[in-house]
PDB file of C-alpha atoms in Angstrom:
ATOM      1  CA  TYR A   1      38.726 -48.321  23.915  1.00 91.00           C
ATOM      2  CA  GLN A   2      40.746 -45.873  26.298  1.00 88.00           C
ATOM      3  CA  ILE A   3      43.980 -48.169  25.727  1.00 92.00           C
ATOM      4  CA  SER A   4      43.468 -48.209  21.999  1.00 94.00           C
ATOM      5  CA  ASP A   5      46.111 -45.965  20.401  1.00 94.00           C
ATOM      6  CA  TYR A   6      43.508 -46.148  16.949  1.00 96.00           C
ATOM      7  CA  ILE A   7      39.617 -47.611  16.478  1.00 96.00           C
ATOM      8  CA  GLY A   8      38.902 -48.789  13.029  1.00 96.00           C
ATOM      9  CA  CYS A   9      34.630 -48.709  11.847  1.00 96.00           C
ATOM     10  CA  MET A  10      33.070 -49.793   8.998  1.00 95.00           C
ATOM     11  CA  SER A  11      31.245 -46.374   7.769  1.00 96.00           C
ATOM     12  CA  GLN A  12      30.513 -42.807   9.586  1.00 97.00           C
ATOM     13  CA  ALA A  13      27.262 -44.310  10.839  1.00 97.00           C
ATOM     14  CA  ASN A  14      29.684 -46.609  12.926  1.00 97.00           C
ATOM     15  CA  VAL A  15      31.929 -43.748  13.555  1.00 97.00           C
ATOM     16  CA  ASP A  16      29.748 -41.205  14.545  1.00 97.00           C
ATOM     17  CA  PHE A  17      27.720 -43.755  16.651  1.00 97.00           C
ATOM     18  CA  LEU A  18      31.410 -44.812  18.715  1.00 97.00           C
ATOM     19  CA  LEU A  19      31.496 -40.830  19.652  1.00 97.00           C
ATOM     20  CA  LYS A  20      28.174 -40.047  20.726  1.00 97.00           C
ATOM     21  CA  HIS A  21      27.957 -42.729  22.694  1.00 97.00           C
ATOM     22  CA  ASN A  22      31.676 -42.691  23.848  1.00 96.00           C
ATOM     23  CA  PRO A  23      32.506 -39.142  24.462  1.00 95.00           C
ATOM     24  CA  GLN A  24      35.710 -39.676  26.625  1.00 95.00           C
ATOM     25  CA  ILE A  25      37.140 -41.358  23.022  1.00 96.00           C
ATOM     26  CA  ALA A  26      39.042 -38.873  20.946  1.00 95.00           C
ATOM     27  CA  GLU A  27      38.116 -37.810  17.506  1.00 95.00           C
ATOM     28  CA  ASN A  28      40.934 -38.635  16.221  1.00 93.00           C
ATOM     29  CA  LYS A  29      41.459 -41.801  17.541  1.00 95.00           C
ATOM     30  CA  VAL A  30      38.702 -43.096  15.494  1.00 97.00           C
ATOM     31  CA  SER A  31      39.005 -43.536  11.379  1.00 96.00           C
ATOM     32  CA  ILE A  32      36.969 -45.581   8.903  1.00 96.00           C
ATOM     33  CA  CYS A  33      38.711 -48.892   8.583  1.00 95.00           C
ATOM     34  CA  PRO A  34      35.500 -50.808   5.626  1.00 94.00           C
ATOM     35  CA  ASN A  35      35.243 -54.174   4.680  1.00 93.00           C
ATOM     36  CA  GLY A  36      37.300 -55.254   2.230  1.00 95.00           C
ATOM     37  CA  ILE A  37      38.072 -58.231  -0.806  1.00 95.00           C
ATOM     38  CA  GLU A  38      40.080 -59.453  -3.449  1.00 94.00           C
ATOM     39  CA  VAL A  39      38.207 -58.817  -5.914  1.00 92.00           C
ATOM     40  CA  LEU A  40      37.724 -61.971  -8.591  1.00 83.00           C
ATOM     41  CA  GLU A  41      38.839 -61.062 -12.202  1.00 74.00           C
ATOM     42  CA  SER A  42      36.540 -63.342 -14.138  1.00 72.00           C
ATOM     43  CA  MET A  43      32.878 -63.125 -14.208  1.00 78.00           C
ATOM     44  CA  PRO A  44      30.473 -65.896 -15.993  1.00 82.00           C
ATOM     45  CA  ASP A  45      29.391 -65.258 -19.967  1.00 88.00           C
ATOM     46  CA  GLU A  46      26.280 -65.257 -20.327  1.00 89.00           C
ATOM     47  CA  ASP A  47      25.885 -69.183 -21.328  1.00 92.00           C
ATOM     48  CA  ARG A  48      27.145 -69.526 -17.974  1.00 92.00           C
ATOM     49  CA  LYS A  49      24.850 -67.804 -16.049  1.00 92.00           C
ATOM     50  CA  LYS A  50      21.975 -69.146 -18.214  1.00 93.00           C
ATOM     51  CA  GLU A  51      23.831 -72.712 -17.433  1.00 95.00           C
ATOM     52  CA  LEU A  52      23.538 -71.365 -13.175  1.00 95.00           C
ATOM     53  CA  ARG A  53      19.696 -70.390 -13.349  1.00 95.00           C
ATOM     54  CA  LYS A  54      19.330 -73.639 -14.389  1.00 94.00           C
ATOM     55  CA  LYS A  55      20.957 -75.672 -12.807  1.00 94.00           C
ATOM     56  CA  TYR A  56      19.431 -74.031 -10.046  1.00 94.00           C
ATOM     57  CA  GLY A  57      15.595 -74.287 -11.016  1.00 94.00           C
ATOM     58  CA  LEU A  58      15.312 -70.360 -11.837  1.00 95.00           C
ATOM     59  CA  SER A  59      13.951 -68.272 -14.522  1.00 94.00           C
ATOM     60  CA  THR A  60      16.108 -67.212 -17.535  1.00 93.00           C
ATOM     61  CA  ASP A  61      13.419 -64.737 -18.742  1.00 94.00           C
ATOM     62  CA  LYS A  62      12.796 -63.083 -15.144  1.00 97.00           C
ATOM     63  CA  THR A  63      13.716 -60.449 -12.778  1.00 98.00           C
ATOM     64  CA  VAL A  64      16.010 -62.935  -9.930  1.00 98.00           C
ATOM     65  CA  PHE A  65      17.006 -61.264  -6.786  1.00 98.00           C
ATOM     66  CA  VAL A  66      19.169 -62.761  -4.547  1.00 98.00           C
ATOM     67  CA  TYR A  67      19.065 -62.853  -0.563  1.00 98.00           C
ATOM     68  CA  GLY A  68      22.819 -64.707   0.555  1.00 95.00           C
ATOM     69  CA  GLY A  69      23.822 -65.029   4.209  1.00 93.00           C
ATOM     70  CA  ASN A  70      23.203 -65.173   7.995  1.00 95.00           C
ATOM     71  CA  LEU A  71      19.225 -66.012   8.432  1.00 96.00           C
ATOM     72  CA  GLY A  72      18.814 -65.108  11.971  1.00 96.00           C
ATOM     73  CA  LYS A  73      17.430 -62.876  14.242  1.00 95.00           C
ATOM     74  CA  PRO A  74      19.073 -59.513  12.718  1.00 95.00           C
ATOM     75  CA  GLN A  75      17.467 -59.998   9.227  1.00 97.00           C
ATOM     76  CA  GLY A  76      13.402 -59.887  10.030  1.00 97.00           C
ATOM     77  CA  ILE A  77      12.608 -63.060   8.712  1.00 97.00           C
ATOM     78  CA  PRO A  78       9.131 -61.595   9.530  1.00 97.00           C
ATOM     79  CA  PHE A  79       9.798 -58.912   7.318  1.00 98.00           C
ATOM     80  CA  ILE A  80      11.529 -61.577   5.075  1.00 98.00           C
ATOM     81  CA  ILE A  81       7.848 -63.270   4.843  1.00 98.00           C
ATOM     82  CA  GLU A  82       5.527 -60.480   4.288  1.00 98.00           C
ATOM     83  CA  CYS A  83       7.498 -58.922   1.541  1.00 98.00           C
ATOM     84  CA  LEU A  84       7.321 -62.656  -0.072  1.00 98.00           C
ATOM     85  CA  LYS A  85       3.349 -62.941   0.227  1.00 97.00           C
ATOM     86  CA  GLN A  86       3.233 -59.459  -1.169  1.00 97.00           C
ATOM     87  CA  GLU A  87       5.129 -60.519  -4.681  1.00 98.00           C
ATOM     88  CA  ALA A  88       3.854 -63.877  -4.805  1.00 96.00           C
ATOM     89  CA  ASN A  89       1.861 -63.261  -7.415  1.00 95.00           C
ATOM     90  CA  ASN A  90       4.078 -60.931  -9.289  1.00 97.00           C
ATOM     91  CA  GLU A  91       5.134 -62.990 -12.999  1.00 96.00           C
ATOM     92  CA  GLU A  92       8.193 -61.209 -13.406  1.00 97.00           C
ATOM     93  CA  ALA A  93      10.345 -61.407 -10.160  1.00 98.00           C
ATOM     94  CA  GLU A  94      11.596 -64.586  -9.088  1.00 98.00           C
ATOM     95  CA  PHE A  95      13.455 -64.545  -5.722  1.00 98.00           C
ATOM     96  CA  LEU A  96      16.254 -66.634  -4.515  1.00 98.00           C
ATOM     97  CA  ILE A  97      17.345 -66.712  -0.850  1.00 97.00           C
ATOM     98  CA  VAL A  98      20.413 -68.784   0.391  1.00 96.00           C
ATOM     99  CA  GLY A  99      21.634 -69.057   3.846  1.00 94.00           C
ATOM    100  CA  SER A 100      21.513 -70.443   7.027  1.00 94.00           C
ATOM    101  CA  GLY A 101      21.012 -69.673  10.676  1.00 96.00           C
ATOM    102  CA  THR A 102      18.445 -70.443  13.401  1.00 96.00           C
ATOM    103  CA  GLU A 103      15.388 -68.586  11.378  1.00 96.00           C
ATOM    104  CA  PHE A 104      15.675 -70.617   8.461  1.00 96.00           C
ATOM    105  CA  GLU A 105      13.437 -73.283   9.417  1.00 97.00           C
ATOM    106  CA  LYS A 106      11.241 -70.007   9.991  1.00 97.00           C
ATOM    107  CA  LEU A 107      10.848 -69.526   6.283  1.00 97.00           C
ATOM    108  CA  ASN A 108      11.265 -72.727   5.408  1.00 97.00           C
ATOM    109  CA  ALA A 109       7.988 -73.392   7.275  1.00 97.00           C
ATOM    110  CA  TYR A 110       6.266 -70.895   4.952  1.00 97.00           C
ATOM    111  CA  ILE A 111       7.649 -71.855   1.800  1.00 96.00           C
ATOM    112  CA  LYS A 112       6.827 -75.972   2.626  1.00 96.00           C
ATOM    113  CA  GLU A 113       3.297 -74.834   3.368  1.00 97.00           C
ATOM    114  CA  ASN A 114       2.042 -71.566   0.519  1.00 96.00           C
ATOM    115  CA  SER A 115       4.383 -73.106  -1.951  1.00 95.00           C
ATOM    116  CA  PRO A 116       4.975 -69.762  -3.762  1.00 96.00           C
ATOM    117  CA  ALA A 117       5.852 -70.556  -7.709  1.00 95.00           C
ATOM    118  CA  ASN A 118       8.609 -67.457  -7.401  1.00 97.00           C
ATOM    119  CA  VAL A 119      10.651 -68.508  -4.261  1.00 97.00           C
ATOM    120  CA  ARG A 120      13.516 -70.609  -4.342  1.00 96.00           C
ATOM    121  CA  LEU A 121      14.850 -71.141  -0.272  1.00 97.00           C
ATOM    122  CA  LEU A 122      18.619 -73.382  -0.226  1.00 95.00           C
ATOM    123  CA  SER A 123      20.907 -73.897   2.523  1.00 91.00           C
ATOM    124  CA  ALA A 124      24.571 -72.289   2.365  1.00 83.00           C
ATOM    125  CA  LEU A 125      26.500 -72.905  -0.465  1.00 90.00           C
ATOM    126  CA  PRO A 126      30.224 -73.519  -0.489  1.00 90.00           C
ATOM    127  CA  LYS A 127      31.266 -69.888  -1.276  1.00 88.00           C
ATOM    128  CA  GLU A 128      32.735 -70.275  -4.792  1.00 88.00           C
ATOM    129  CA  ASP A 129      29.536 -71.949  -5.731  1.00 91.00           C
ATOM    130  CA  TYR A 130      27.665 -68.991  -4.062  1.00 93.00           C
ATOM    131  CA  GLU A 131      29.570 -66.324  -6.132  1.00 91.00           C
ATOM    132  CA  GLN A 132      29.355 -67.683  -9.524  1.00 92.00           C
ATOM    133  CA  LEU A 133      25.102 -68.425  -8.387  1.00 94.00           C
ATOM    134  CA  VAL A 134      25.105 -65.007  -7.040  1.00 95.00           C
ATOM    135  CA  SER A 135      26.746 -63.720 -10.487  1.00 94.00           C
ATOM    136  CA  ALA A 136      24.031 -65.209 -12.323  1.00 96.00           C
ATOM    137  CA  CYS A 137      21.222 -63.079 -10.636  1.00 97.00           C
ATOM    138  CA  ASP A 138      19.647 -59.758 -11.474  1.00 97.00           C
ATOM    139  CA  VAL A 139      19.777 -57.554  -8.101  1.00 98.00           C
ATOM    140  CA  GLY A 140      21.171 -58.720  -4.718  1.00 98.00           C
ATOM    141  CA  LEU A 141      19.150 -57.939  -1.695  1.00 98.00           C
ATOM    142  CA  ILE A 142      20.409 -56.788   1.689  1.00 98.00           C
ATOM    143  CA  PHE A 143      17.900 -56.949   5.095  1.00 98.00           C
ATOM    144  CA  LEU A 144      18.603 -55.969   8.580  1.00 97.00           C
ATOM    145  CA  ASP A 145      15.774 -55.937  11.080  1.00 97.00           C
ATOM    146  CA  TYR A 146      13.927 -51.854  11.570  1.00 97.00           C
ATOM    147  CA  ARG A 147      14.947 -52.055  15.449  1.00 97.00           C
ATOM    148  CA  PHE A 148      18.656 -52.077  15.551  1.00 96.00           C
ATOM    149  CA  THR A 149      19.521 -48.781  17.403  1.00 96.00           C
ATOM    150  CA  ILE A 150      23.138 -49.353  16.191  1.00 96.00           C
ATOM    151  CA  PRO A 151      24.393 -48.886  12.799  1.00 96.00           C
ATOM    152  CA  ASN A 152      25.187 -52.507  10.427  1.00 95.00           C
ATOM    153  CA  PHE A 153      27.586 -53.064   7.264  1.00 95.00           C
ATOM    154  CA  PRO A 154      26.330 -56.713   6.158  1.00 94.00           C
ATOM    155  CA  SER A 155      29.893 -57.763   4.370  1.00 92.00           C
ATOM    156  CA  ARG A 156      27.284 -59.671   1.645  1.00 92.00           C
ATOM    157  CA  LEU A 157      27.040 -56.585  -0.030  1.00 97.00           C
ATOM    158  CA  LEU A 158      30.673 -57.107  -2.029  1.00 96.00           C
ATOM    159  CA  SER A 159      30.255 -60.342  -3.176  1.00 94.00           C
ATOM    160  CA  TYR A 160      26.918 -58.181  -5.044  1.00 97.00           C
ATOM    161  CA  MET A 161      29.266 -55.426  -6.466  1.00 97.00           C
ATOM    162  CA  GLN A 162      31.786 -57.062  -7.227  1.00 95.00           C
ATOM    163  CA  SER A 163      29.349 -59.833  -9.360  1.00 95.00           C
ATOM    164  CA  ARG A 164      28.445 -56.355 -11.285  1.00 95.00           C
ATOM    165  CA  ILE A 165      24.344 -56.786 -10.045  1.00 97.00           C
ATOM    166  CA  PRO A 166      22.635 -53.685  -7.987  1.00 98.00           C
ATOM    167  CA  VAL A 167      21.983 -53.748  -4.634  1.00 98.00           C
ATOM    168  CA  LEU A 168      18.615 -53.627  -3.027  1.00 98.00           C
ATOM    169  CA  ALA A 169      18.834 -52.798   1.252  1.00 98.00           C
ATOM    170  CA  ALA A 170      15.104 -52.629   3.421  1.00 98.00           C
ATOM    171  CA  THR A 171      17.071 -51.372   6.913  1.00 98.00           C
ATOM    172  CA  ASP A 172      16.509 -49.703   9.988  1.00 98.00           C
ATOM    173  CA  LYS A 173      17.566 -46.109  10.090  1.00 97.00           C
ATOM    174  CA  ALA A 174      20.578 -46.545  11.925  1.00 97.00           C
ATOM    175  CA  THR A 175      22.889 -48.187   9.576  1.00 98.00           C
ATOM    176  CA  ASP A 176      23.959 -45.774   6.489  1.00 98.00           C
ATOM    177  CA  ILE A 177      24.426 -48.652   4.143  1.00 98.00           C
ATOM    178  CA  GLY A 178      21.355 -48.015   2.504  1.00 98.00           C
ATOM    179  CA  LYS A 179      22.829 -44.579   1.950  1.00 97.00           C
ATOM    180  CA  ILE A 180      25.948 -45.462   0.195  1.00 98.00           C
ATOM    181  CA  ILE A 181      23.763 -47.603  -2.270  1.00 98.00           C
ATOM    182  CA  GLU A 182      22.041 -44.570  -3.693  1.00 98.00           C
ATOM    183  CA  GLN A 183      24.859 -42.565  -3.433  1.00 97.00           C
ATOM    184  CA  GLY A 184      26.551 -44.664  -5.286  1.00 97.00           C
ATOM    185  CA  ASN A 185      24.097 -44.886  -7.508  1.00 98.00           C
ATOM    186  CA  PHE A 186      24.273 -48.962  -7.545  1.00 98.00           C
ATOM    187  CA  GLY A 187      21.211 -49.324  -6.188  1.00 98.00           C
ATOM    188  CA  LEU A 188      17.472 -48.641  -3.900  1.00 98.00           C
ATOM    189  CA  SER A 189      17.138 -48.619  -0.039  1.00 98.00           C
ATOM    190  CA  CYS A 190      13.577 -48.964   2.497  1.00 98.00           C
ATOM    191  CA  SER A 191      12.434 -49.389   5.382  1.00 98.00           C
ATOM    192  CA  SER A 192      12.234 -53.356   6.823  1.00 98.00           C
ATOM    193  CA  ASP A 193       9.189 -52.034   8.007  1.00 97.00           C
ATOM    194  CA  ASP A 194       7.288 -50.956   5.012  1.00 98.00           C
ATOM    195  CA  VAL A 195       5.991 -53.861   2.835  1.00 98.00           C
ATOM    196  CA  LYS A 196       4.858 -51.499   0.235  1.00 98.00           C
ATOM    197  CA  GLN A 197       8.081 -49.350   0.050  1.00 98.00           C
ATOM    198  CA  PHE A 198       9.800 -53.207  -0.487  1.00 98.00           C
ATOM    199  CA  SER A 199       7.920 -53.931  -3.586  1.00 98.00           C
ATOM    200  CA  HIS A 200       7.776 -50.330  -4.649  1.00 98.00           C
ATOM    201  CA  CYS A 201      11.450 -51.039  -5.189  1.00 98.00           C
ATOM    202  CA  ILE A 202      10.853 -54.419  -6.169  1.00 98.00           C
ATOM    203  CA  GLU A 203       8.492 -52.519  -9.453  1.00 98.00           C
ATOM    204  CA  ARG A 204      11.494 -50.142 -10.018  1.00 98.00           C
ATOM    205  CA  PHE A 205      14.435 -52.718 -10.519  1.00 98.00           C
ATOM    206  CA  VAL A 206      11.507 -54.952 -13.106  1.00 98.00           C
ATOM    207  CA  LYS A 207      10.981 -52.065 -15.276  1.00 97.00           C
ATOM    208  CA  SER A 208      14.271 -51.045 -15.376  1.00 96.00           C
ATOM    209  CA  ASP A 209      16.875 -51.444 -18.634  1.00 94.00           C
ATOM    210  CA  ASN A 210      19.236 -49.448 -16.673  1.00 95.00           C
ATOM    211  CA  LEU A 211      20.399 -52.995 -14.223  1.00 97.00           C
ATOM    212  CA  LYS A 212      23.863 -53.744 -15.696  1.00 95.00           C
ATOM    213  CA  LYS A 213      24.522 -49.973 -15.436  1.00 97.00           C
ATOM    214  CA  LEU A 214      23.813 -49.735 -12.064  1.00 98.00           C
ATOM    215  CA  GLY A 215      25.481 -52.931 -11.733  1.00 97.00           C
ATOM    216  CA  GLU A 216      29.225 -51.469 -12.962  1.00 97.00           C
ATOM    217  CA  ASN A 217      28.823 -48.635 -10.745  1.00 98.00           C
ATOM    218  CA  GLY A 218      28.544 -50.543  -8.270  1.00 98.00           C
ATOM    219  CA  TYR A 219      31.756 -52.266  -9.287  1.00 97.00           C
ATOM    220  CA  GLN A 220      33.546 -49.227  -9.618  1.00 97.00           C
ATOM    221  CA  TYR A 221      32.718 -48.233  -6.401  1.00 98.00           C
ATOM    222  CA  LEU A 222      34.102 -51.794  -5.126  1.00 97.00           C
ATOM    223  CA  LEU A 223      36.978 -51.057  -6.377  1.00 97.00           C
ATOM    224  CA  GLU A 224      37.700 -47.216  -5.591  1.00 96.00           C
ATOM    225  CA  ASN A 225      36.566 -47.875  -1.287  1.00 96.00           C
ATOM    226  CA  TYR A 226      36.204 -52.209  -0.510  1.00 97.00           C
ATOM    227  CA  THR A 227      39.098 -53.956  -2.103  1.00 97.00           C
ATOM    228  CA  VAL A 228      41.769 -55.022   0.006  1.00 96.00           C
ATOM    229  CA  SER A 229      44.166 -52.180  -0.942  1.00 96.00           C
ATOM    230  CA  ASN A 230      41.377 -49.591   0.123  1.00 95.00           C
ATOM    231  CA  VAL A 231      41.534 -51.495   3.620  1.00 95.00           C
ATOM    232  CA  TYR A 232      45.234 -51.588   3.763  1.00 96.00           C
ATOM    233  CA  ALA A 233      45.796 -47.951   2.409  1.00 95.00           C
ATOM    234  CA  SER A 234      43.226 -46.551   5.410  1.00 94.00           C
ATOM    235  CA  ILE A 235      45.499 -48.543   7.867  1.00 95.00           C
ATOM    236  CA  VAL A 236      48.675 -47.046   6.757  1.00 95.00           C
ATOM    237  CA  GLU A 237      46.932 -43.961   6.974  1.00 93.00           C
ATOM    238  CA  VAL A 238      46.313 -43.631  10.013  1.00 90.00           C
ATOM    239  CA  LEU A 239      49.760 -45.240  11.200  1.00 89.00           C
TER     240      LEU A 239
END
C-alpha cells in the first residue's frame, strides 16, 4: 500500500474498509475499480431456453433459481442446505446449482441422501455452456457466509446481469452487493443466517410477474457500471 500510487477497490464497501483499517493510506489514492466483462450481444430466444431446460432436466413451468460458481467455505454450504430443506416442498420453485469446490461433496451427499425433487446439482461446465444455461433460468443466486467481516463482491453477479435475470443475494453484513442489487432495482437481498428471510425472498420471486423487468434493470445497470469500457474509464480517470 505504501509504495502504490493508486489502489483500486471493487465497491464502496471495499474502499471504506480499506481506509478504516489502514488510516495511513491517503483517501485520494483509493478509488472504485469494479469487475467488468465484455457484454455478449446475443442471448438464446424463448424456444432455445426451453430446449436448454429440457437438456439439463429442468422444469419449463417453474421458477428456476440458479447458482453458479465456487462451492467452498466462503459460500456457507450448511446454510444453502438448510435453505434447500426449507424449500423441499415448494412445487413452484426449482434450484439449479452448478459448480465445484471443497464443499461440493457435502452438498452432493445431502442431495443423494434426501433426493429433493426440486434440486439439480451439476459439476462445473465450460464457460459458454454455463452462460447459455444461466440465460435459461429465472433468478440468479449469490451466497456468502454470514461470518465474513471483509467485503466480498462475487463476479458471478455479472453473468446474471448479462443474462437479464434478477438476483437474490444471501450474504454477510460487510459486503454491499445486496445493497447495490436493491438500489439498482434488479433483485433482493437477505442475511445468510436467516433461512426464513431467504424463503420469503423466494416466495416474492415466485409470485412476481415482474421478473423480466427486474432482469432488464440489471442488464442496464451492467451496461452503465460493469463493462470493460467502464473499468477502463475508471482506471484512466485516476491517471
